[in-house]
PDB file of C-alpha atoms and ligand atoms in Angstrom:
ATOM      1  CA  MET A1239      29.744  72.099 128.496  1.00 58.00           C
ATOM      2  CA  VAL A1240      29.460  73.460 131.906  1.00 71.00           C
ATOM      3  CA  MET A1241      31.662  72.259 134.176  1.00 86.00           C
ATOM      4  CA  ASN A1242      31.723  72.426 138.027  1.00 96.00           C
ATOM      5  CA  VAL A1243      34.997  74.242 138.429  1.00 97.00           C
ATOM      6  CA  GLU A1244      35.623  74.412 142.424  1.00 97.00           C
ATOM      7  CA  ARG A1245      34.728  70.354 142.215  1.00 97.00           C
ATOM      8  CA  PHE A1246      37.468  70.233 139.143  1.00 98.00           C
ATOM      9  CA  ILE A1247      40.051  71.989 141.715  1.00 98.00           C
ATOM     10  CA  GLU A1248      39.342  70.137 144.725  1.00 98.00           C
ATOM     11  CA  ASP A1249      39.564  66.607 142.784  1.00 98.00           C
ATOM     12  CA  ALA A1250      42.585  67.939 140.568  1.00 98.00           C
ATOM     13  CA  ILE A1251      44.644  69.094 144.061  1.00 98.00           C
ATOM     14  CA  ALA A1252      43.825  65.540 145.398  1.00 98.00           C
ATOM     15  CA  GLU A1253      44.575  63.443 142.871  1.00 98.00           C
ATOM     16  CA  ILE A1254      48.237  65.386 142.540  1.00 98.00           C
ATOM     17  CA  GLN A1255      48.685  64.659 146.510  1.00 98.00           C
ATOM     18  CA  ARG A1256      47.841  60.884 145.999  1.00 98.00           C
ATOM     19  CA  GLU A1257      50.248  60.225 143.141  1.00 97.00           C
ATOM     20  CA  VAL A1258      53.133  62.146 144.107  1.00 97.00           C
ATOM     21  CA  LYS A1259      55.057  61.099 147.385  1.00 94.00           C
ATOM     22  CA  GLY A1260      58.022  62.839 147.194  1.00 96.00           C
ATOM     23  CA  LYS A1261      58.902  66.250 145.045  1.00 97.00           C
ATOM     24  CA  ALA A1262      58.045  66.788 141.590  1.00 98.00           C
ATOM     25  CA  ILE A1263      59.336  68.957 138.361  1.00 97.00           C
ATOM     26  CA  ILE A1264      56.802  70.957 136.354  1.00 96.00           C
ATOM     27  CA  GLY A1265      58.149  72.452 133.438  1.00 93.00           C
ATOM     28  CA  LEU A1266      56.266  76.185 133.080  1.00 92.00           C
ATOM     29  CA  SER A1267      56.004  77.797 129.444  1.00 89.00           C
ATOM     30  CA  GLY A1268      54.016  80.885 131.185  1.00 84.00           C
ATOM     31  CA  GLY A1269      50.941  79.208 128.811  1.00 90.00           C
ATOM     32  CA  VAL A1270      47.698  78.729 130.087  1.00 94.00           C
ATOM     33  CA  ASP A1271      47.846  75.043 130.595  1.00 95.00           C
ATOM     34  CA  SER A1272      50.933  74.813 131.951  1.00 94.00           C
ATOM     35  CA  SER A1273      50.504  77.709 134.032  1.00 95.00           C
ATOM     36  CA  VAL A1274      47.079  76.604 135.835  1.00 97.00           C
ATOM     37  CA  CYS A1275      48.817  72.973 135.956  1.00 97.00           C
ATOM     38  CA  ALA A1276      51.490  74.583 138.092  1.00 95.00           C
ATOM     39  CA  LYS A1277      48.893  76.755 140.111  1.00 95.00           C
ATOM     40  CA  LEU A1278      47.641  73.614 140.968  1.00 97.00           C
ATOM     41  CA  ALA A1279      50.658  71.498 141.996  1.00 97.00           C
ATOM     42  CA  HIS A1280      51.724  74.352 144.096  1.00 95.00           C
ATOM     43  CA  MET A1281      48.561  74.336 145.806  1.00 96.00           C
ATOM     44  CA  ALA A1282      48.896  70.395 146.310  1.00 98.00           C
ATOM     45  CA  LEU A1283      52.469  70.577 147.075  1.00 97.00           C
ATOM     46  CA  GLY A1284      53.485  73.590 148.384  1.00 96.00           C
ATOM     47  CA  ASP A1285      57.575  73.211 148.352  1.00 94.00           C
ATOM     48  CA  ARG A1286      57.395  70.052 147.303  1.00 97.00           C
ATOM     49  CA  LEU A1287      57.021  71.542 143.566  1.00 96.00           C
ATOM     50  CA  VAL A1288      60.298  72.271 141.119  1.00 96.00           C
ATOM     51  CA  PRO A1289      58.784  74.946 138.724  1.00 96.00           C
ATOM     52  CA  VAL A1290      61.226  74.680 135.945  1.00 96.00           C
ATOM     53  CA  TYR A1291      61.261  77.329 132.714  1.00 95.00           C
ATOM     54  CA  VAL A1292      63.290  76.422 129.900  1.00 96.00           C
ATOM     55  CA  ASP A1293      64.964  79.151 127.721  1.00 95.00           C
ATOM     56  CA  SER A1294      64.967  77.132 124.513  1.00 96.00           C
ATOM     57  CA  GLY A1295      65.616  79.792 122.284  1.00 96.00           C
ATOM     58  CA  LEU A1296      62.125  79.518 120.658  1.00 96.00           C
ATOM     59  CA  MET A1297      60.291  81.134 122.704  1.00 94.00           C
ATOM     60  CA  ARG A1298      58.279  84.570 121.841  1.00 93.00           C
ATOM     61  CA  GLN A1299      59.485  87.686 122.341  1.00 91.00           C
ATOM     62  CA  PHE A1300      59.941  88.835 126.379  1.00 89.00           C
ATOM     63  CA  GLU A1301      59.120  86.013 127.398  1.00 89.00           C
ATOM     64  CA  SER A1302      61.566  84.329 129.751  1.00 89.00           C
ATOM     65  CA  GLU A1303      60.715  88.486 131.369  1.00 89.00           C
ATOM     66  CA  ARG A1304      57.705  88.019 131.793  1.00 88.00           C
ATOM     67  CA  ILE A1305      57.079  84.616 133.000  1.00 90.00           C
ATOM     68  CA  GLU A1306      60.067  85.360 136.001  1.00 88.00           C
ATOM     69  CA  GLU A1307      57.809  88.784 136.453  1.00 87.00           C
ATOM     70  CA  LEU A1308      54.535  86.346 136.580  1.00 84.00           C
ATOM     71  CA  PHE A1309      55.622  83.912 138.682  1.00 86.00           C
ATOM     72  CA  LYS A1310      58.132  85.629 140.976  1.00 83.00           C
ATOM     73  CA  ASP A1311      56.091  84.467 144.234  1.00 83.00           C
ATOM     74  CA  ILE A1312      56.757  80.654 143.222  1.00 85.00           C
ATOM     75  CA  SER A1313      60.542  80.238 143.192  1.00 84.00           C
ATOM     76  CA  LEU A1314      61.483  79.126 139.710  1.00 92.00           C
ATOM     77  CA  VAL A1315      64.553  77.500 138.041  1.00 95.00           C
ATOM     78  CA  ARG A1316      65.155  79.037 134.935  1.00 95.00           C
ATOM     79  CA  VAL A1317      67.581  76.815 132.913  1.00 97.00           C
ATOM     80  CA  ASP A1318      68.762  79.292 129.165  1.00 96.00           C
ATOM     81  CA  ALA A1319      69.492  75.967 126.824  1.00 97.00           C
ATOM     82  CA  GLU A1320      69.186  78.379 123.646  1.00 97.00           C
ATOM     83  CA  ASP A1321      72.473  76.905 122.112  1.00 97.00           C
ATOM     84  CA  ARG A1322      71.511  73.013 123.221  1.00 98.00           C
ATOM     85  CA  PHE A1323      68.087  73.549 121.104  1.00 98.00           C
ATOM     86  CA  LEU A1324      69.560  74.845 118.325  1.00 98.00           C
ATOM     87  CA  ASP A1325      72.546  72.243 117.985  1.00 98.00           C
ATOM     88  CA  MET A1326      69.985  69.279 118.455  1.00 97.00           C
ATOM     89  CA  LEU A1327      67.896  71.234 115.549  1.00 98.00           C
ATOM     90  CA  LYS A1328      70.166  71.655 113.520  1.00 98.00           C
ATOM     91  CA  GLY A1329      69.882  71.287 109.791  1.00 98.00           C
ATOM     92  CA  VAL A1330      66.583  69.373 110.578  1.00 98.00           C
ATOM     93  CA  THR A1331      63.530  70.162 108.265  1.00 98.00           C
ATOM     94  CA  ASP A1332      61.347  67.318 108.661  1.00 97.00           C
ATOM     95  CA  PRO A1333      58.568  68.484 111.325  1.00 95.00           C
ATOM     96  CA  GLU A1334      57.826  65.611 113.299  1.00 93.00           C
ATOM     97  CA  ALA A1335      61.628  65.031 113.820  1.00 95.00           C
ATOM     98  CA  LYS A1336      61.676  68.859 114.944  1.00 95.00           C
ATOM     99  CA  ARG A1337      58.706  67.764 117.457  1.00 92.00           C
ATOM    100  CA  LYS A1338      60.477  65.059 118.795  1.00 92.00           C
ATOM    101  CA  ILE A1339      63.845  66.363 119.343  1.00 95.00           C
ATOM    102  CA  VAL A1340      61.977  69.460 121.153  1.00 95.00           C
ATOM    103  CA  GLY A1341      60.381  66.935 123.224  1.00 92.00           C
ATOM    104  CA  GLU A1342      63.038  64.709 123.982  1.00 94.00           C
ATOM    105  CA  THR A1343      65.735  67.440 124.289  1.00 96.00           C
ATOM    106  CA  PHE A1344      62.780  69.377 127.027  1.00 95.00           C
ATOM    107  CA  ILE A1345      62.407  65.888 128.837  1.00 94.00           C
ATOM    108  CA  ARG A1346      66.672  65.552 129.305  1.00 96.00           C
ATOM    109  CA  ILE A1347      66.793  69.012 130.579  1.00 96.00           C
ATOM    110  CA  PHE A1348      63.957  68.176 133.424  1.00 96.00           C
ATOM    111  CA  GLU A1349      65.638  65.194 134.167  1.00 96.00           C
ATOM    112  CA  GLN A1350      68.515  66.620 134.856  1.00 97.00           C
ATOM    113  CA  GLU A1351      67.119  69.036 137.009  1.00 97.00           C
ATOM    114  CA  ALA A1352      65.104  66.398 138.626  1.00 97.00           C
ATOM    115  CA  ARG A1353      68.127  64.312 139.378  1.00 97.00           C
ATOM    116  CA  LYS A1354      69.542  67.569 141.297  1.00 96.00           C
ATOM    117  CA  ILE A1355      66.743  67.785 143.427  1.00 95.00           C
ATOM    118  CA  GLY A1356      65.926  64.638 143.979  1.00 97.00           C
ATOM    119  CA  ALA A1357      62.336  64.577 142.121  1.00 97.00           C
ATOM    120  CA  ASP A1358      60.820  60.993 140.667  1.00 96.00           C
ATOM    121  CA  THR A1359      57.781  63.087 138.930  1.00 97.00           C
ATOM    122  CA  LEU A1360      56.816  65.056 136.226  1.00 96.00           C
ATOM    123  CA  ILE A1361      53.873  66.894 135.963  1.00 97.00           C
ATOM    124  CA  GLN A1362      52.601  67.786 132.894  1.00 94.00           C
ATOM    125  CA  GLY A1363      49.486  70.770 131.466  1.00 94.00           C
ATOM    126  CA  THR A1364      48.893  68.307 128.299  1.00 92.00           C
ATOM    127  CA  ILE A1365      44.955  68.783 127.524  1.00 93.00           C
ATOM    128  CA  TYR A1366      42.498  66.288 126.052  1.00 91.00           C
ATOM    129  CA  PRO A1367      43.135  67.904 122.404  1.00 86.00           C
ATOM    130  CA  ASP A1368      47.178  67.194 122.434  1.00 84.00           C
ATOM    131  CA  ARG A1369      46.540  63.501 123.230  1.00 83.00           C
ATOM    132  CA  ILE A1370      43.405  62.684 120.743  1.00 83.00           C
ATOM    133  CA  GLU A1371      45.571  64.599 118.044  1.00 74.00           C
ATOM    134  CA  SER A1372      48.716  62.409 119.184  1.00 72.00           C
ATOM    135  CA  GLU A1373      46.753  59.576 119.432  1.00 72.00           C
ATOM    136  CA  GLY A1374      45.292  59.802 115.809  1.00 69.00           C
ATOM    137  CA  GLY A1375      48.912  60.130 114.510  1.00 66.00           C
ATOM    138  CA  ILE A1376      47.850  63.463 113.240  1.00 65.00           C
ATOM    139  CA  LYS A1377      50.828  64.883 115.033  1.00 64.00           C
ATOM    140  CA  ALA A1378      53.390  64.492 118.050  1.00 66.00           C
ATOM    141  CA  HIS A1379      52.798  66.699 120.620  1.00 66.00           C
ATOM    142  CA  HIS A1380      56.142  68.010 121.747  1.00 57.00           C
ATOM    143  CA  ASN A1381      54.933  66.752 125.173  1.00 62.00           C
ATOM    144  CA  VAL A1382      52.624  63.626 124.408  1.00 53.00           C
ATOM    145  CA  GLY A1383      53.694  61.877 121.279  1.00 50.00           C
ATOM    146  CA  GLY A1384      56.944  63.318 121.240  1.00 61.00           C
ATOM    147  CA  LEU A1385      58.014  61.719 124.519  1.00 70.00           C
ATOM    148  CA  PRO A1386      61.287  59.359 123.824  1.00 79.00           C
ATOM    149  CA  SER A1387      60.245  56.158 125.097  1.00 78.00           C
ATOM    150  CA  ARG A1388      63.349  55.862 127.871  1.00 86.00           C
ATOM    151  CA  ILE A1389      62.307  58.256 130.614  1.00 89.00           C
ATOM    152  CA  GLU A1390      63.734  58.114 134.119  1.00 92.00           C
ATOM    153  CA  PHE A1391      60.775  59.499 136.058  1.00 95.00           C
ATOM    154  CA  ALA A1392      59.204  56.959 137.543  1.00 95.00           C
ATOM    155  CA  ARG A1393      55.637  58.627 136.442  1.00 94.00           C
ATOM    156  CA  ILE A1394      54.295  61.286 134.673  1.00 94.00           C
ATOM    157  CA  VAL A1395      50.661  63.023 136.167  1.00 96.00           C
ATOM    158  CA  GLU A1396      48.414  65.013 133.731  1.00 96.00           C
ATOM    159  CA  PRO A1397      45.570  66.775 135.720  1.00 97.00           C
ATOM    160  CA  LEU A1398      44.551  68.289 132.672  1.00 97.00           C
ATOM    161  CA  ARG A1399      44.162  65.482 129.926  1.00 95.00           C
ATOM    162  CA  ASP A1400      40.533  65.206 130.148  1.00 96.00           C
ATOM    163  CA  LEU A1401      39.781  69.250 130.041  1.00 96.00           C
ATOM    164  CA  TYR A1402      39.462  71.347 126.476  1.00 93.00           C
ATOM    165  CA  LYS A1403      41.011  74.927 126.065  1.00 93.00           C
ATOM    166  CA  ASP A1404      38.102  76.757 126.994  1.00 93.00           C
ATOM    167  CA  GLU A1405      37.430  74.615 129.975  1.00 96.00           C
ATOM    168  CA  VAL A1406      41.486  75.066 131.392  1.00 97.00           C
ATOM    169  CA  ARG A1407      40.311  78.969 131.050  1.00 96.00           C
ATOM    170  CA  GLU A1408      37.266  78.718 133.237  1.00 97.00           C
ATOM    171  CA  VAL A1409      39.894  76.679 136.123  1.00 98.00           C
ATOM    172  CA  ALA A1410      42.409  79.824 135.145  1.00 97.00           C
ATOM    173  CA  ARG A1411      39.948  82.274 135.489  1.00 97.00           C
ATOM    174  CA  GLY A1412      38.520  80.060 138.841  1.00 97.00           C
ATOM    175  CA  LEU A1413      42.059  79.931 140.327  1.00 96.00           C
ATOM    176  CA  GLY A1414      42.415  83.448 140.275  1.00 95.00           C
ATOM    177  CA  LEU A1415      45.033  84.218 137.898  1.00 94.00           C
ATOM    178  CA  PRO A1416      45.578  87.024 135.850  1.00 93.00           C
ATOM    179  CA  VAL A1417      43.912  87.889 132.780  1.00 93.00           C
ATOM    180  CA  GLU A1418      47.364  87.783 130.824  1.00 90.00           C
ATOM    181  CA  ILE A1419      47.413  84.261 131.473  1.00 93.00           C
ATOM    182  CA  SER A1420      43.591  82.753 131.283  1.00 95.00           C
ATOM    183  CA  GLU A1421      43.081  84.686 128.338  1.00 93.00           C
ATOM    184  CA  ARG A1422      46.559  84.043 126.209  1.00 92.00           C
ATOM    185  CA  MET A1423      46.321  82.498 123.228  1.00 93.00           C
ATOM    186  CA  PRO A1424      47.506  79.042 122.711  1.00 92.00           C
ATOM    187  CA  TYR A1425      51.604  78.643 121.881  1.00 92.00           C
ATOM    188  CA  PRO A1426      53.098  75.902 120.895  1.00 91.00           C
ATOM    189  CA  GLY A1427      55.145  73.779 123.409  1.00 88.00           C
ATOM    190  CA  PRO A1428      57.613  73.438 119.950  1.00 92.00           C
ATOM    191  CA  GLY A1429      57.014  77.437 120.009  1.00 94.00           C
ATOM    192  CA  LEU A1430      58.710  79.128 116.385  1.00 97.00           C
ATOM    193  CA  ALA A1431      60.235  75.804 115.555  1.00 97.00           C
ATOM    194  CA  VAL A1432      57.209  74.730 113.950  1.00 96.00           C
ATOM    195  CA  ARG A1433      56.493  78.517 112.711  1.00 98.00           C
ATOM    196  CA  ILE A1434      59.735  78.212 110.469  1.00 98.00           C
ATOM    197  CA  VAL A1435      59.461  75.836 107.352  1.00 98.00           C
ATOM    198  CA  GLY A1436      62.418  73.899 107.254  1.00 97.00           C
ATOM    199  CA  ASP A1437      65.358  74.069 109.504  1.00 97.00           C
ATOM    200  CA  VAL A1438      66.053  76.529 112.382  1.00 98.00           C
ATOM    201  CA  THR A1439      68.979  79.124 112.562  1.00 98.00           C
ATOM    202  CA  LYS A1440      69.242  81.550 115.018  1.00 97.00           C
ATOM    203  CA  GLU A1441      68.729  83.756 111.789  1.00 97.00           C
ATOM    204  CA  LYS A1442      65.331  82.739 111.503  1.00 98.00           C
ATOM    205  CA  LEU A1443      64.745  82.833 114.964  1.00 98.00           C
ATOM    206  CA  ALA A1444      65.241  86.117 115.323  1.00 98.00           C
ATOM    207  CA  ILE A1445      62.823  87.483 112.058  1.00 98.00           C
ATOM    208  CA  ILE A1446      60.140  85.418 113.407  1.00 98.00           C
ATOM    209  CA  ARG A1447      59.990  86.330 117.019  1.00 97.00           C
ATOM    210  CA  LYS A1448      59.882  90.105 115.804  1.00 98.00           C
ATOM    211  CA  ALA A1449      57.025  89.189 112.914  1.00 98.00           C
ATOM    212  CA  ASN A1450      55.006  86.897 115.094  1.00 97.00           C
ATOM    213  CA  ALA A1451      55.191  89.940 118.143  1.00 97.00           C
ATOM    214  CA  ILE A1452      53.893  92.691 115.110  1.00 98.00           C
ATOM    215  CA  VAL A1453      51.291  90.405 114.149  1.00 98.00           C
ATOM    216  CA  GLU A1454      50.380  89.836 118.357  1.00 97.00           C
ATOM    217  CA  GLU A1455      50.188  93.251 118.574  1.00 97.00           C
ATOM    218  CA  GLU A1456      47.638  94.485 115.538  1.00 98.00           C
ATOM    219  CA  VAL A1457      45.269  91.548 115.645  1.00 98.00           C
ATOM    220  CA  VAL A1458      45.128  90.584 119.399  1.00 95.00           C
ATOM    221  CA  LYS A1459      42.525  93.116 119.767  1.00 95.00           C
ATOM    222  CA  PHE A1460      40.155  91.249 117.481  1.00 97.00           C
ATOM    223  CA  ALA A1461      40.316  88.119 119.977  1.00 95.00           C
ATOM    224  CA  PRO A1462      41.757  85.183 117.475  1.00 97.00           C
ATOM    225  CA  TRP A1463      41.883  82.023 118.502  1.00 96.00           C
ATOM    226  CA  GLN A1464      45.580  82.504 117.275  1.00 97.00           C
ATOM    227  CA  ALA A1465      47.436  84.979 115.386  1.00 98.00           C
ATOM    228  CA  PHE A1466      51.167  85.050 114.212  1.00 98.00           C
ATOM    229  CA  ALA A1467      53.530  84.738 111.650  1.00 98.00           C
ATOM    230  CA  ALA A1468      55.515  82.147 109.971  1.00 98.00           C
ATOM    231  CA  ILE A1469      58.639  81.846 107.735  1.00 98.00           C
ATOM    232  CA  LEU A1470      57.758  79.683 104.408  1.00 98.00           C
ATOM    233  CA  GLY A1471      60.897  80.482 102.806  1.00 97.00           C
ATOM    234  CA  MET A1472      62.534  82.892 100.459  1.00 97.00           C
ATOM    235  CA  ALA A1473      61.313  85.270  96.903  1.00 97.00           C
ATOM    236  CA  THR A1474      62.669  88.185  95.677  1.00 96.00           C
ATOM    237  CA  GLY A1475      61.714  91.450  96.019  1.00 96.00           C
ATOM    238  CA  VAL A1476      63.045  95.285  95.862  1.00 95.00           C
ATOM    239  CA  LYS A1477      63.717  97.406  98.457  1.00 91.00           C
ATOM    240  CA  GLY A1478      65.579 100.819  97.742  1.00 88.00           C
ATOM    241  CA  ASP A1479      66.578 101.026  94.713  1.00 91.00           C
ATOM    242  CA  ASN A1480      67.903  96.908  94.737  1.00 92.00           C
ATOM    243  CA  ARG A1481      66.346  93.625  93.489  1.00 95.00           C
ATOM    244  CA  VAL A1482      66.984  91.537  96.977  1.00 95.00           C
ATOM    245  CA  TYR A1483      66.121  88.171  97.741  1.00 97.00           C
ATOM    246  CA  GLY A1484      64.556  87.560 101.228  1.00 97.00           C
ATOM    247  CA  TRP A1485      62.397  85.956 103.714  1.00 98.00           C
ATOM    248  CA  VAL A1486      58.512  85.349 102.953  1.00 98.00           C
ATOM    249  CA  VAL A1487      56.776  85.615 106.169  1.00 98.00           C
ATOM    250  CA  ALA A1488      53.121  84.247 106.491  1.00 98.00           C
ATOM    251  CA  VAL A1489      50.424  85.474 108.612  1.00 98.00           C
ATOM    252  CA  ARG A1490      47.554  83.540 110.306  1.00 98.00           C
ATOM    253  CA  SER A1491      45.135  84.722 112.127  1.00 98.00           C
ATOM    254  CA  VAL A1492      42.118  81.999 113.250  1.00 98.00           C
ATOM    255  CA  SER A1493      39.342  81.345 115.072  1.00 97.00           C
ATOM    256  CA  SER A1494      38.520  77.679 116.842  1.00 95.00           C
ATOM    257  CA  ARG A1495      36.619  76.281 119.908  1.00 89.00           C
ATOM    258  CA  ASP A1496      38.974  73.621 120.527  1.00 85.00           C
ATOM    259  CA  ALA A1497      41.979  73.942 117.573  1.00 89.00           C
ATOM    260  CA  MET A1498      40.589  70.509 116.139  1.00 89.00           C
ATOM    261  CA  THR A1499      38.855  72.785 113.722  1.00 95.00           C
ATOM    262  CA  ALA A1500      39.756  76.339 112.510  1.00 98.00           C
ATOM    263  CA  ASP A1501      38.103  79.189 110.425  1.00 98.00           C
ATOM    264  CA  VAL A1502      40.886  81.928 108.576  1.00 98.00           C
ATOM    265  CA  MET A1503      39.638  85.127 110.322  1.00 98.00           C
ATOM    266  CA  GLU A1504      38.435  88.338 108.122  1.00 97.00           C
ATOM    267  CA  LEU A1505      40.879  90.969 109.312  1.00 98.00           C
ATOM    268  CA  PRO A1506      40.225  94.298 108.133  1.00 98.00           C
ATOM    269  CA  TRP A1507      42.065  94.979 105.309  1.00 98.00           C
ATOM    270  CA  GLU A1508      43.889  98.326 106.175  1.00 98.00           C
ATOM    271  CA  VAL A1509      44.991  95.873 109.258  1.00 98.00           C
ATOM    272  CA  LEU A1510      46.238  93.605 106.563  1.00 98.00           C
ATOM    273  CA  ARG A1511      48.237  96.295 105.015  1.00 98.00           C
ATOM    274  CA  LEU A1512      49.664  97.326 108.599  1.00 98.00           C
ATOM    275  CA  ILE A1513      50.627  94.125 109.478  1.00 98.00           C
ATOM    276  CA  SER A1514      52.681  93.676 106.229  1.00 98.00           C
ATOM    277  CA  SER A1515      54.505  97.585 106.089  1.00 98.00           C
ATOM    278  CA  ARG A1516      55.713  96.934 109.452  1.00 98.00           C
ATOM    279  CA  ILE A1517      56.943  93.576 108.651  1.00 98.00           C
ATOM    280  CA  THR A1518      58.730  94.724 105.815  1.00 97.00           C
ATOM    281  CA  GLY A1519      59.464  97.772 107.543  1.00 97.00           C
ATOM    282  CA  GLU A1520      60.846  96.712 110.851  1.00 98.00           C
ATOM    283  CA  ILE A1521      62.255  93.616 109.358  1.00 98.00           C
ATOM    284  CA  PRO A1522      65.107  94.129 106.696  1.00 95.00           C
ATOM    285  CA  SER A1523      65.637  90.976 105.514  1.00 97.00           C
ATOM    286  CA  VAL A1524      61.683  90.239 104.620  1.00 98.00           C
ATOM    287  CA  THR A1525      60.788  90.686 101.185  1.00 97.00           C
ATOM    288  CA  ARG A1526      57.473  89.096 100.932  1.00 98.00           C
ATOM    289  CA  VAL A1527      54.180  89.258 103.516  1.00 98.00           C
ATOM    290  CA  VAL A1528      51.276  86.581 102.616  1.00 98.00           C
ATOM    291  CA  TYR A1529      47.857  86.090 104.313  1.00 98.00           C
ATOM    292  CA  ASP A1530      47.271  82.459 104.800  1.00 98.00           C
ATOM    293  CA  LEU A1531      43.804  81.537 103.556  1.00 98.00           C
ATOM    294  CA  THR A1532      43.386  77.860 104.597  1.00 98.00           C
ATOM    295  CA  PRO A1533      40.972  77.149 106.794  1.00 98.00           C
ATOM    296  CA  LYS A1534      41.511  73.540 109.421  1.00 97.00           C
ATOM    297  CA  PRO A1535      40.865  71.175 107.221  1.00 97.00           C
ATOM    298  CA  PRO A1536      42.807  70.795 105.167  1.00 98.00           C
ATOM    299  CA  GLY A1537      45.410  73.244 106.238  1.00 98.00           C
ATOM    300  CA  THR A1538      46.713  72.948 110.242  1.00 96.00           C
ATOM    301  CA  ILE A1539      46.963  75.859 112.369  1.00 97.00           C
ATOM    302  CA  GLU A1540      50.429  75.943 112.755  1.00 97.00           C
ATOM    303  CA  PHE A1541      53.026  75.037 109.243  1.00 97.00           C
ATOM    304  CA  GLU A1542      54.604  72.319 110.498  1.00 94.00           C
TER     305      GLU A1542
HETATM  306  P1  XMP B3086      48.058  72.324 114.627  1.00 89.35           P
HETATM  307  O1  XMP B3086      48.718  73.170 114.089  1.00 89.35           O
HETATM  308  O2  XMP B3086      48.217  71.034 114.208  1.00 89.35           O
HETATM  309  O3  XMP B3086      47.757  72.502 116.170  1.00 89.35           O
HETATM  310  O4  XMP B3086      46.389  72.969 114.087  1.00 89.35           O
HETATM  311  C1  XMP B3086      46.422  72.932 116.687  1.00 89.35           C
HETATM  312  C2  XMP B3086      46.910  73.236 117.827  1.00 89.35           C
HETATM  313  O5  XMP B3086      48.076  73.100 118.643  1.00 89.35           O
HETATM  314  C3  XMP B3086      49.043  73.591 118.598  1.00 89.35           C
HETATM  315  N1  XMP B3086      50.271  72.813 118.603  1.00 89.35           N
HETATM  316  C4  XMP B3086      50.638  72.272 119.482  1.00 89.35           C
HETATM  317  N2  XMP B3086      51.037  72.402 120.961  1.00 89.35           N
HETATM  318  N3  XMP B3086      52.849  70.875 121.208  1.00 89.35           N
HETATM  319  C5  XMP B3086      51.832  71.622 122.102  1.00 89.35           C
HETATM  320  O6  XMP B3086      51.892  71.701 123.017  1.00 89.35           O
HETATM  321  C6  XMP B3086      52.953  70.718 119.709  1.00 89.35           C
HETATM  322  O7  XMP B3086      53.746  69.914 119.334  1.00 89.35           O
HETATM  323  C7  XMP B3086      52.068  71.385 118.728  1.00 89.35           C
HETATM  324  N4  XMP B3086      51.482  71.891 117.641  1.00 89.35           N
HETATM  325  C8  XMP B3086      50.358  72.636 117.182  1.00 89.35           C
HETATM  326  C9  XMP B3086      48.650  74.878 117.953  1.00 89.35           C
HETATM  327  O8  XMP B3086      49.278  75.946 118.090  1.00 89.35           O
HETATM  328  C10 XMP B3086      47.076  74.692 117.909  1.00 89.35           C
HETATM  329  O9  XMP B3086      47.198  75.438 118.910  1.00 89.35           O
END
């Protein structure tokens, strides 16, 4: 679809100004959706907008430093909440329960920050496929179906609610955001929590953060829709002279237009071998690496 980017930007700014009378909070994750939304909201509200970056402990490697650098011109509130998220997620294995816990914890932190500055509005970068998959019961997107039923905000404003991801990228380019943001792979709100099958622990997070960084480094040049690693469980292997029981890491790389369906990317064999040897070599507790050959459907893009 060809969209009129300038017109969209004007309309979105007008809508935000119409809806928000006082102060507003926006949760910034560094992904394209929340970055575009933050930029539009900043243009609409100036200092009445307070962008909040929550370090949930579920973020990618160097994410916090990267976001602070990228948004140094807009004064950003950073909340370090890793322990809080890990406490809430302790022992939880059901994927939807994990999403809801992450969604609720984010909201409670946004409410807490909003109370401090007297903001009554939450601005979110929810896009069309997030709404469709949540409303259709496919999954609770942490920022849609995962919203708790009781929230303190008087209103939630979602200026990107009718856009597909490729349209959000067009708006990002139109706003002059850095390529690093406009072309960035999508990353799920619940972060690494949906890339760990089963309960979330600090140990697994450290492993999967490292494995994700390796996959991104090796696959980004093929311009996948998304490429990442996930922890599936444990299996036996041999390291040095010993049989060891270690983690099984799945590598996933897909092409897609809108994330509603996806195809497996055909990566060169030597790239897959390199990823496998880097992951088992650089992360001692991983004994096996597998490549996921499932399209969506019947698989989903993430593992949970
Ligand atoms: P699935 O795994 O359902 O994912 O095929 C489709 C797209 O959505 C992303 N994703 C999420 N994004 N909150 C988000 O903000 C979520 O709960 C969530 N779950 C999946 C996923 O990365 C993919 O791009």
